[in-house]
Short mmCIF file of C-alpha atoms in Angstrom, two decimals:
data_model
loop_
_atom_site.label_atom_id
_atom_site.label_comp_id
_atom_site.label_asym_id
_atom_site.label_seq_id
_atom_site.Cartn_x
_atom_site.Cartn_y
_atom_site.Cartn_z
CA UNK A 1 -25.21 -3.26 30.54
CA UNK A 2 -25.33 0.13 29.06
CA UNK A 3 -25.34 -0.13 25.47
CA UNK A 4 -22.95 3.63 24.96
CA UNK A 5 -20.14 3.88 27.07
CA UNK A 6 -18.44 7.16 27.25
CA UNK A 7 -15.24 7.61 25.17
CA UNK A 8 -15.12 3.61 24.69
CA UNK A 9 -13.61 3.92 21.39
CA UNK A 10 -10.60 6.06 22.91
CA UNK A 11 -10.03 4.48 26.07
CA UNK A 12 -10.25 1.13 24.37
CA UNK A 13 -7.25 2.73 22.18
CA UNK A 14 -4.95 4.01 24.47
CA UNK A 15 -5.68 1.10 26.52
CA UNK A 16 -4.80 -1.25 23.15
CA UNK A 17 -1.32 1.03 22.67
CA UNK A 18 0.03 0.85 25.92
CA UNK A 19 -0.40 -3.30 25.84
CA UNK A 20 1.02 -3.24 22.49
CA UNK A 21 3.84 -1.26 23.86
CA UNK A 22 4.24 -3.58 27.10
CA UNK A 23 3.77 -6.61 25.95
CA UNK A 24 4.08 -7.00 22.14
CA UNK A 25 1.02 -7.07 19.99
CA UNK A 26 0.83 -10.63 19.47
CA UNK A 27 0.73 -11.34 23.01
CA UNK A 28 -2.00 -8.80 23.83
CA UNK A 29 -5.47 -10.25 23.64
CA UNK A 30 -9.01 -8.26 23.04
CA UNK A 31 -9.63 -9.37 26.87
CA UNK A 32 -6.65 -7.93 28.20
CA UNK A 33 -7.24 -5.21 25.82
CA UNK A 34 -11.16 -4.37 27.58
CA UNK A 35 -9.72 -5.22 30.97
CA UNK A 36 -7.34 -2.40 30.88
CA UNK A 37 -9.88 -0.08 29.62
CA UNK A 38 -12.24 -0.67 32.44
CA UNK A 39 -14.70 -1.79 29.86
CA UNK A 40 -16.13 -5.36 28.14
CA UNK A 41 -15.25 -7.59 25.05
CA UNK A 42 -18.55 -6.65 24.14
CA UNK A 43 -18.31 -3.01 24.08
CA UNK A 44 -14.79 -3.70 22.02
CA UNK A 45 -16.58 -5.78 19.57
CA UNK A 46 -18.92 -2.59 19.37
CA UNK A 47 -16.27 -0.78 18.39
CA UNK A 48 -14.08 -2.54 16.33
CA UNK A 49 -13.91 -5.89 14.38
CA UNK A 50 -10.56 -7.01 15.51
CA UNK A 51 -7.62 -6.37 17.35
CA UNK A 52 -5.79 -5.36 14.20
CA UNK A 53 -8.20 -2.69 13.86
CA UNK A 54 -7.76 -0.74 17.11
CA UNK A 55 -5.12 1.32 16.07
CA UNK A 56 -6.49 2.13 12.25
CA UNK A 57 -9.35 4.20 13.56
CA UNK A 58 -10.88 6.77 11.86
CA UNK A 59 -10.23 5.17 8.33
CA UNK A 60 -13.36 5.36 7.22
CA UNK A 61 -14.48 9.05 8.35
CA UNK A 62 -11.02 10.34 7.16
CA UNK A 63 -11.74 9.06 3.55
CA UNK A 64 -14.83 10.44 3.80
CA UNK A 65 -13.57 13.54 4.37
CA UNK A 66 -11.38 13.24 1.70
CA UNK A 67 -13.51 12.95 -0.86
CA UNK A 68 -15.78 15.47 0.57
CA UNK A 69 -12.80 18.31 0.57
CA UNK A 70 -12.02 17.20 -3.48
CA UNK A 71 -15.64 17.42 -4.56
CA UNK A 72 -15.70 20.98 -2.33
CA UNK A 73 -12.65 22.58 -4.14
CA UNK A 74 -13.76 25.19 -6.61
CA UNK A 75 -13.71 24.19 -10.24
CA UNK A 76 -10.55 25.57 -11.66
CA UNK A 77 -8.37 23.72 -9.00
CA UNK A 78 -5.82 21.64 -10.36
CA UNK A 79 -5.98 18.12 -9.36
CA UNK A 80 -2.76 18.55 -7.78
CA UNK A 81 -4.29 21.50 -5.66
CA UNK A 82 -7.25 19.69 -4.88
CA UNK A 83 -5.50 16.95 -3.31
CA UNK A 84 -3.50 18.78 -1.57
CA UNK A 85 -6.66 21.46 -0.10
CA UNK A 86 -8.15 17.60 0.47
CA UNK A 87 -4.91 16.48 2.87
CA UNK A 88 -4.46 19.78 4.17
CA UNK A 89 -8.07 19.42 5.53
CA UNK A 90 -6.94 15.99 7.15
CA UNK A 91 -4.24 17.62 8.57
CA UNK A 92 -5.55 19.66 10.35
CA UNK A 93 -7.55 16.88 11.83
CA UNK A 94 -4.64 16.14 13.58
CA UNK A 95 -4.19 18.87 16.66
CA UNK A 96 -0.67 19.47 17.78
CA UNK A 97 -1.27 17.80 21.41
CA UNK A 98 -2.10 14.16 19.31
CA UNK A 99 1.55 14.49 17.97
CA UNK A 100 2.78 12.32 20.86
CA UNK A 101 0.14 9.60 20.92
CA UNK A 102 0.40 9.25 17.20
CA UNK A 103 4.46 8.72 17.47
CA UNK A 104 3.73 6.32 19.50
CA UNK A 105 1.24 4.61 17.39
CA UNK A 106 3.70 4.65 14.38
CA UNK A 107 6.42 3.31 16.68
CA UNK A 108 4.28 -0.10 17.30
CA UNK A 109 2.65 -0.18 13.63
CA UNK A 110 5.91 -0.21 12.01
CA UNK A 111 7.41 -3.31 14.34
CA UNK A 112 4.14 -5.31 13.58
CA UNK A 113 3.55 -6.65 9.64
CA UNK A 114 -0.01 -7.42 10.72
CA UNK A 115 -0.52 -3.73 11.96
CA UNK A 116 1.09 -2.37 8.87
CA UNK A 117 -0.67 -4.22 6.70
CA UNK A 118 -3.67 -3.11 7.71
CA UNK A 119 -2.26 0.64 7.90
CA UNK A 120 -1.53 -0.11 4.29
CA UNK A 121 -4.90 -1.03 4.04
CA UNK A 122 -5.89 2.31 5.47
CA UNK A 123 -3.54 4.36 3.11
CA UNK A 124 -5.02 2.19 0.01
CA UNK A 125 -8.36 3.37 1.18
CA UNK A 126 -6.97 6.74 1.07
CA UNK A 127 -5.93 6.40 -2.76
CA UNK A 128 -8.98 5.11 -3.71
CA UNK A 129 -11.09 7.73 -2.06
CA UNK A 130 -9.21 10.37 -3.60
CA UNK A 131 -8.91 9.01 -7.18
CA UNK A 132 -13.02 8.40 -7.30
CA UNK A 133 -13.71 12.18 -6.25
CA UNK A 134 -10.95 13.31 -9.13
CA UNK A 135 -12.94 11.45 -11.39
CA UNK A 136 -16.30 12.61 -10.35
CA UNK A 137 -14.78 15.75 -11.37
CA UNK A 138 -13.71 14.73 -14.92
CA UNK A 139 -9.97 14.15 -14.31
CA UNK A 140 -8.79 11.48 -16.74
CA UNK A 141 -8.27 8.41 -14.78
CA UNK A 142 -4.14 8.21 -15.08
CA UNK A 143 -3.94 12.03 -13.76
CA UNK A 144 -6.38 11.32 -11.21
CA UNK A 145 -4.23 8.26 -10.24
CA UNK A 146 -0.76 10.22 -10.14
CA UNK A 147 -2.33 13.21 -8.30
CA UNK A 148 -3.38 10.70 -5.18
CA UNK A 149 -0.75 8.62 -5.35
CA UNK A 150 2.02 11.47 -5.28
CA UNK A 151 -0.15 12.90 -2.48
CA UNK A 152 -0.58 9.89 -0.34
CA UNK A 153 3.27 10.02 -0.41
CA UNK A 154 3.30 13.80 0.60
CA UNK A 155 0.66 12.91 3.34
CA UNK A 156 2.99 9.92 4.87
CA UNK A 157 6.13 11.67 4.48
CA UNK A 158 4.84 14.57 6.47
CA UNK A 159 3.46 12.35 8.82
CA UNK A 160 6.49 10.66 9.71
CA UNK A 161 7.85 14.49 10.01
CA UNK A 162 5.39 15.62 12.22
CA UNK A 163 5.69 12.34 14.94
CA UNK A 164 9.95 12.45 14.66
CA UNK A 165 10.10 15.76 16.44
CA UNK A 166 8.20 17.28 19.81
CA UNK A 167 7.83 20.70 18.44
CA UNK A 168 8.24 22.39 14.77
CA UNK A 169 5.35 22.90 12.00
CA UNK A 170 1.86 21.65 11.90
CA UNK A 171 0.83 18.81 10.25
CA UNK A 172 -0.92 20.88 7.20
CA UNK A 173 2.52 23.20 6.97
CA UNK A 174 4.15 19.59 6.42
CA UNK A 175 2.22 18.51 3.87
CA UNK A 176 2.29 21.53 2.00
CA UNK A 177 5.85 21.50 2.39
CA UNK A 178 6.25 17.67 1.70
CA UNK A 179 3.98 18.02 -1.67
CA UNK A 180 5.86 21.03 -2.82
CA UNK A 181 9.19 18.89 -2.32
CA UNK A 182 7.60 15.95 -4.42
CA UNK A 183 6.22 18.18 -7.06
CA UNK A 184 10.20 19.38 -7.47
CA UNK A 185 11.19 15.88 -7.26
CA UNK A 186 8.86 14.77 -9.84
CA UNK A 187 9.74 17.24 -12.49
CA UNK A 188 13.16 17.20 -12.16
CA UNK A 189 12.51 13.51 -13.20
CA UNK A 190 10.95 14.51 -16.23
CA UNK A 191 14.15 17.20 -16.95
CA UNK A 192 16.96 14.16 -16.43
CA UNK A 193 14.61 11.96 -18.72
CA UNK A 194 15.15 15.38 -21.38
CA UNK A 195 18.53 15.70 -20.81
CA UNK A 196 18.91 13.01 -22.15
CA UNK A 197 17.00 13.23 -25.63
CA UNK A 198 19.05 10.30 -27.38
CA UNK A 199 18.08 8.01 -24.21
CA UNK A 200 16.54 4.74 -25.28
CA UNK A 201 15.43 1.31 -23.88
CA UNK B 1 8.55 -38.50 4.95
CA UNK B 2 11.00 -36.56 2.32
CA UNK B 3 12.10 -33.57 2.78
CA UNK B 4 11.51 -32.22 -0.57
CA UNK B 5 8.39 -33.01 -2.64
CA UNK B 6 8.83 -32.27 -6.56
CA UNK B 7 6.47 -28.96 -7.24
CA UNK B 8 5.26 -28.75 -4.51
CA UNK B 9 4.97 -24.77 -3.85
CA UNK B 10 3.23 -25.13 -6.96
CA UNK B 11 0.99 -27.28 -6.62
CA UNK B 12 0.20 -25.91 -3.22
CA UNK B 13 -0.53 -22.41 -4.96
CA UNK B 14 -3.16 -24.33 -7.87
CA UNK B 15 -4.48 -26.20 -4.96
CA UNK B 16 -5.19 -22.95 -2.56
CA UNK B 17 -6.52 -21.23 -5.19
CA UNK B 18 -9.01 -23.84 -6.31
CA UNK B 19 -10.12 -24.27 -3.06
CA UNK B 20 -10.49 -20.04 -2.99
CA UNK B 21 -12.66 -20.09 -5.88
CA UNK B 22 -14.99 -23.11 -4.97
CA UNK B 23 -15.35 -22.33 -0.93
CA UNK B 24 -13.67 -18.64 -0.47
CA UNK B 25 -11.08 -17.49 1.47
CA UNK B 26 -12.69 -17.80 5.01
CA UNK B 27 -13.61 -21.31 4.60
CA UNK B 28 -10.93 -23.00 3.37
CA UNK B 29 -8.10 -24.65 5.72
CA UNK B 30 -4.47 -25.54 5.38
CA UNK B 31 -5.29 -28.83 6.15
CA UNK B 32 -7.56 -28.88 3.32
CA UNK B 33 -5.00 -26.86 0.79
CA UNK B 34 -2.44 -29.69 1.69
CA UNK B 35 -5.19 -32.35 0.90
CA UNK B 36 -5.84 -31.29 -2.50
CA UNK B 37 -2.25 -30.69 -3.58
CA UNK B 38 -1.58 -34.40 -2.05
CA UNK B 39 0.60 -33.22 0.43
CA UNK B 40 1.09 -33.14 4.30
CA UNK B 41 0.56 -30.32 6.34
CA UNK B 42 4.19 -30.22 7.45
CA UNK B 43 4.94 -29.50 3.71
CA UNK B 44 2.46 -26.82 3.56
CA UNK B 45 4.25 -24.98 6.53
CA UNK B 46 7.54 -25.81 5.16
CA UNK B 47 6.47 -23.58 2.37
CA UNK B 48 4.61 -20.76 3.51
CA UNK B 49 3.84 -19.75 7.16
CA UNK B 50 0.47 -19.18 6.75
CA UNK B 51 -2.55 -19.43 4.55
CA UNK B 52 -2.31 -15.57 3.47
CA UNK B 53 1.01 -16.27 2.05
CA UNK B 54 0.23 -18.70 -0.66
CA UNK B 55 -0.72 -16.42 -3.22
CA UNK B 56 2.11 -14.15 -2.78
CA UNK B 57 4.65 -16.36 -3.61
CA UNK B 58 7.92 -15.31 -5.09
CA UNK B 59 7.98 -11.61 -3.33
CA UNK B 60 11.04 -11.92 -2.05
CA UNK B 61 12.43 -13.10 -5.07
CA UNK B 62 10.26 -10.53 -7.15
CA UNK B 63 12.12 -7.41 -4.44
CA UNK B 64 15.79 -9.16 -5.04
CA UNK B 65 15.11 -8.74 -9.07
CA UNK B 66 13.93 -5.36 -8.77
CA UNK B 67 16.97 -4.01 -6.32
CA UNK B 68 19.48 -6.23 -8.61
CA UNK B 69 18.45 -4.51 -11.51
CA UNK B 70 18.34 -0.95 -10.53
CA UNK B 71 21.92 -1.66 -9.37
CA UNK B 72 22.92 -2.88 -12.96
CA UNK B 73 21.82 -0.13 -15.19
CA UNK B 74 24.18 2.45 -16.66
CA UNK B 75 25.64 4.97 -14.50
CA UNK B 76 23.84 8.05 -16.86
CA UNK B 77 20.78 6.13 -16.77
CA UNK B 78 17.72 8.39 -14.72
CA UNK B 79 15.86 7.25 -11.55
CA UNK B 80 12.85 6.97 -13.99
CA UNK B 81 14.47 4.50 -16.90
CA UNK B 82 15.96 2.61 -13.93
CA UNK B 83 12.73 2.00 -12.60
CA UNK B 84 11.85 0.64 -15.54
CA UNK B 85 14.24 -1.59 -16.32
CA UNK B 86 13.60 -2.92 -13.32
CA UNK B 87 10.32 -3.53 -13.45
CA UNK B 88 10.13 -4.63 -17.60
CA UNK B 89 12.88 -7.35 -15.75
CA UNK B 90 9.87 -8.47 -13.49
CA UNK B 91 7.71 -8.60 -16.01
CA UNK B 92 9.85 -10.66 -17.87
CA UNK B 93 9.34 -13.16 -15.33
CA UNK B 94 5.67 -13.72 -16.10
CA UNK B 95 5.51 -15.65 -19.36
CA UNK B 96 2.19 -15.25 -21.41
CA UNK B 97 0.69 -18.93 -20.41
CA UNK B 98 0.37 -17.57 -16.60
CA UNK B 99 -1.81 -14.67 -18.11
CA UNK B 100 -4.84 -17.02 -16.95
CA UNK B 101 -3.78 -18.51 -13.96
CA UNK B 102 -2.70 -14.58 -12.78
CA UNK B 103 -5.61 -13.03 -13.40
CA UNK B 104 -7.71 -15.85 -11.01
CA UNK B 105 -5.27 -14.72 -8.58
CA UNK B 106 -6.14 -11.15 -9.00
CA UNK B 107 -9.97 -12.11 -8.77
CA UNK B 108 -9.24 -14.23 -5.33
CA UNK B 109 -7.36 -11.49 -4.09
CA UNK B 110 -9.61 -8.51 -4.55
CA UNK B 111 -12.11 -10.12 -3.26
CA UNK B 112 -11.09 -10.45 0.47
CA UNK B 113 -9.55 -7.91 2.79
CA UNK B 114 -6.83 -9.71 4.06
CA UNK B 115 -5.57 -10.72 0.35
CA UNK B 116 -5.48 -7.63 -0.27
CA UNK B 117 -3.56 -6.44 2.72
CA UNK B 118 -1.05 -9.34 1.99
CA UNK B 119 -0.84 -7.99 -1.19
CA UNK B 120 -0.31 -4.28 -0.32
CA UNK B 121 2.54 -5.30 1.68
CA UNK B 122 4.06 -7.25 -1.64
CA UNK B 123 3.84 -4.21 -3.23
CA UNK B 124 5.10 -1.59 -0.52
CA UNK B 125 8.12 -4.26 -0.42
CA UNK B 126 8.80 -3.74 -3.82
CA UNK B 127 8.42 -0.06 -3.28
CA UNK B 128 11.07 -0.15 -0.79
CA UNK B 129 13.41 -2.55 -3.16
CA UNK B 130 13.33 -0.01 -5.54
CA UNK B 131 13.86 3.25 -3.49
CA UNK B 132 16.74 1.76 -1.61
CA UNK B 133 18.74 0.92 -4.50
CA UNK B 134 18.64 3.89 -5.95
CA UNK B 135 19.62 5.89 -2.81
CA UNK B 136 22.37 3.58 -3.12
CA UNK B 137 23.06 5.45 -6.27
CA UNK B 138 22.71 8.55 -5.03
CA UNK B 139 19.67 9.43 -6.33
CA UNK B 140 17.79 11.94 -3.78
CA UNK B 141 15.77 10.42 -1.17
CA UNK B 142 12.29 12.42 -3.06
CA UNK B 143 13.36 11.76 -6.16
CA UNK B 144 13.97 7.87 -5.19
CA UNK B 145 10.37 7.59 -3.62
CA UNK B 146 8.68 9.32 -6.46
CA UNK B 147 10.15 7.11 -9.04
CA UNK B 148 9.73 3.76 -7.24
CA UNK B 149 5.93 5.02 -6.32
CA UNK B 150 5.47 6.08 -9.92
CA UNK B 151 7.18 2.80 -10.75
CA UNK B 152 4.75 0.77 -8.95
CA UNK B 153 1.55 2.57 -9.98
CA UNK B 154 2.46 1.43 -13.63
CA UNK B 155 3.25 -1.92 -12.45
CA UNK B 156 0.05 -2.31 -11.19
CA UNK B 157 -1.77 -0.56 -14.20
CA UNK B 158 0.08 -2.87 -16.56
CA UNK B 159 -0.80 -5.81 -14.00
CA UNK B 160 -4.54 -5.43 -14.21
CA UNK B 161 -4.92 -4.63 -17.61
CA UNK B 162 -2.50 -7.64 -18.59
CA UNK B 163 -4.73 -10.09 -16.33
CA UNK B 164 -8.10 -8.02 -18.19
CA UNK B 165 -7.47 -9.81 -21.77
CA UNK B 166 -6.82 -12.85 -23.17
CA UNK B 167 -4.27 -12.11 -25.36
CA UNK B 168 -2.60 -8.98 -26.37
CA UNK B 169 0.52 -7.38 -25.41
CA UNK B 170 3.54 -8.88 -23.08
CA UNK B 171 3.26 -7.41 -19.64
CA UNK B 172 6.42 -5.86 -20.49
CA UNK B 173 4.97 -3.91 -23.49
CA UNK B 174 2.03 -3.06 -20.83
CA UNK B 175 4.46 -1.48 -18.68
CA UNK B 176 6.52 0.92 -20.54
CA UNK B 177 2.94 1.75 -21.96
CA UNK B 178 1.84 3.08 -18.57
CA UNK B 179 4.73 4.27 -17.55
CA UNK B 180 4.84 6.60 -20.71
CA UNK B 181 1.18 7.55 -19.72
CA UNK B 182 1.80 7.90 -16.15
CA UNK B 183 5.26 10.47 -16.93
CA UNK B 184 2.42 12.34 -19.56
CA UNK B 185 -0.04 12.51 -16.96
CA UNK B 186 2.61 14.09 -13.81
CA UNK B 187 3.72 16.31 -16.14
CA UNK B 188 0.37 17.58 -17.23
CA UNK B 189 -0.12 18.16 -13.28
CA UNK B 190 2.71 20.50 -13.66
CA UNK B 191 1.51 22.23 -16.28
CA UNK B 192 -1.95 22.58 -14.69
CA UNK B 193 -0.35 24.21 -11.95
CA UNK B 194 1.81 26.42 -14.26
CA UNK B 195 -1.08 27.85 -16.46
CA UNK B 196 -2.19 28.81 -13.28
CA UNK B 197 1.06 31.04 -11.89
CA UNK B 198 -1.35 33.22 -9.74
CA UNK B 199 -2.74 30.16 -7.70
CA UNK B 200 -2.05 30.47 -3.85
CA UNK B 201 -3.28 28.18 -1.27
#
């Protein structure tokens, strides 16, 4: 049995996504999953752990890559602009042509707890990655906390953006957009809480 | 067999938990959690559907509260203070003598992937909770998902550090604490940016 089989890990995917989509998730197995791919339960266990972890891949290079772009940033960025260079990067990750594929992959992650779950996982991952590299770089740790939170938030919103429609912006143009709406959002928090002066608990 | 056994969510949660600590996660059973509490499988399931679920008891009770409350406050009251209410309402709920007991939890739960998954979930529930009630109010959908992420991040803040000591402040105290650091800290992102007028991507 060869031990590499080429583009396993994406066949084994879109093999996983279209069962999902067919059958439900719960009553897709790894077998039927390897079967439909042409390929073993073997060379899926080379791949991934579980079932549940078919769809969530690329975690772990994408938080690398995170961190990466934040400790790259030169050092007068804002942490706010560093996150945002950092998702922007990740973005563009994502070429226009996977738009469809990754609508689809929402569309079966949402109806699944299980599969959101562990895209929650994914998305904590995210955070985490983010908020160390801010660190590294001397943010305090609340600012550093805000800045990847806000921008996981940006990231998500523009991600549902991008997979609702065929056509329209990029990914990165989304995020900017989507970061730039919560930035607003989040000051215009801080004015109501001043308009009020008086206000208290 | 009765159909209702006094405490027994309870003493299903003290039992799971034991058994988490002595054996871990992956080698405990239900059958064994329903052993140690002195009860029957059947009562186990009648309970929680799973074994991941024990330890997140009380979430949809916890996302009620939090929706309830946001509908309650004053009409002039901002997205922010609503959130807070809110949440100082949950808090509320955890009296100082489960300091102990919720900070084992916490320890269990970081501890194991699929604890913490469950857990994510918790909190993305409450996350929802919170931004859906105050769309109801008309808030902005932005400004409703930065307040109810902002909202949670200081949950969790307060969570940790309330679970970290012995004694010290109510978890409510703890969370208008890091809420007021967490408003400090996105506003200081704005001003980063601002000092900064000439930045462009």
């Amino acid at each position: 049995m060869p031990r590499w089989e080429p583009n396993a890990r994406m066949r084994l995917v879109e093999a996983a996504l279209e069962l999902f989509e067919e059958r439900g998730y719960d009553d897709t197995s790894v077998t039927q999953i390897a079967e439909r791919a042409g390929l073993t339960k073997t060379t899926f266990f080379r791949q991934f752990a579980d079932k549940r972890e078919v769809l969530s891949a690329g975690q772990e290079e994408h938080s690398v890559l995170l961190a990466e772009q934040i400790a790259a940033v030169p050092a007068p960025t804002t942490p706010l602009r560093a996150v945002e260079a950092a998702l922007v990067a990740l973005a563009s990750t994502f070429p226009p042509d996977r738009r469809a594929f990754a609508a689809r992959v929402q569309t079966v992650t949402v109806s699944h707890d299980e599969l959101q779950e562990r895209s929650g996982l994914k998305y904590a991952g995210y955070v985490t990655a983010m908020r160390t590299a801010l660190a590294a770089r001397d943010v305090p740790d609340m600012t550093a906390a805000v800045a990847a939170d806000l921008g996981l938030l940006a990231f998500r919103t523009a991600f549902t953006r991008w997979t609702e429609s065929d056509a329209g912006p990029t990914l990165e143009d989304l995020v900017r957009e989507a970061l730039g709406e919560i930035v607003a959002a989040s000051s215009s928090l801080d004015a109501r809480t001043n308009w009020r002066p008086d206000h208290q608990d």
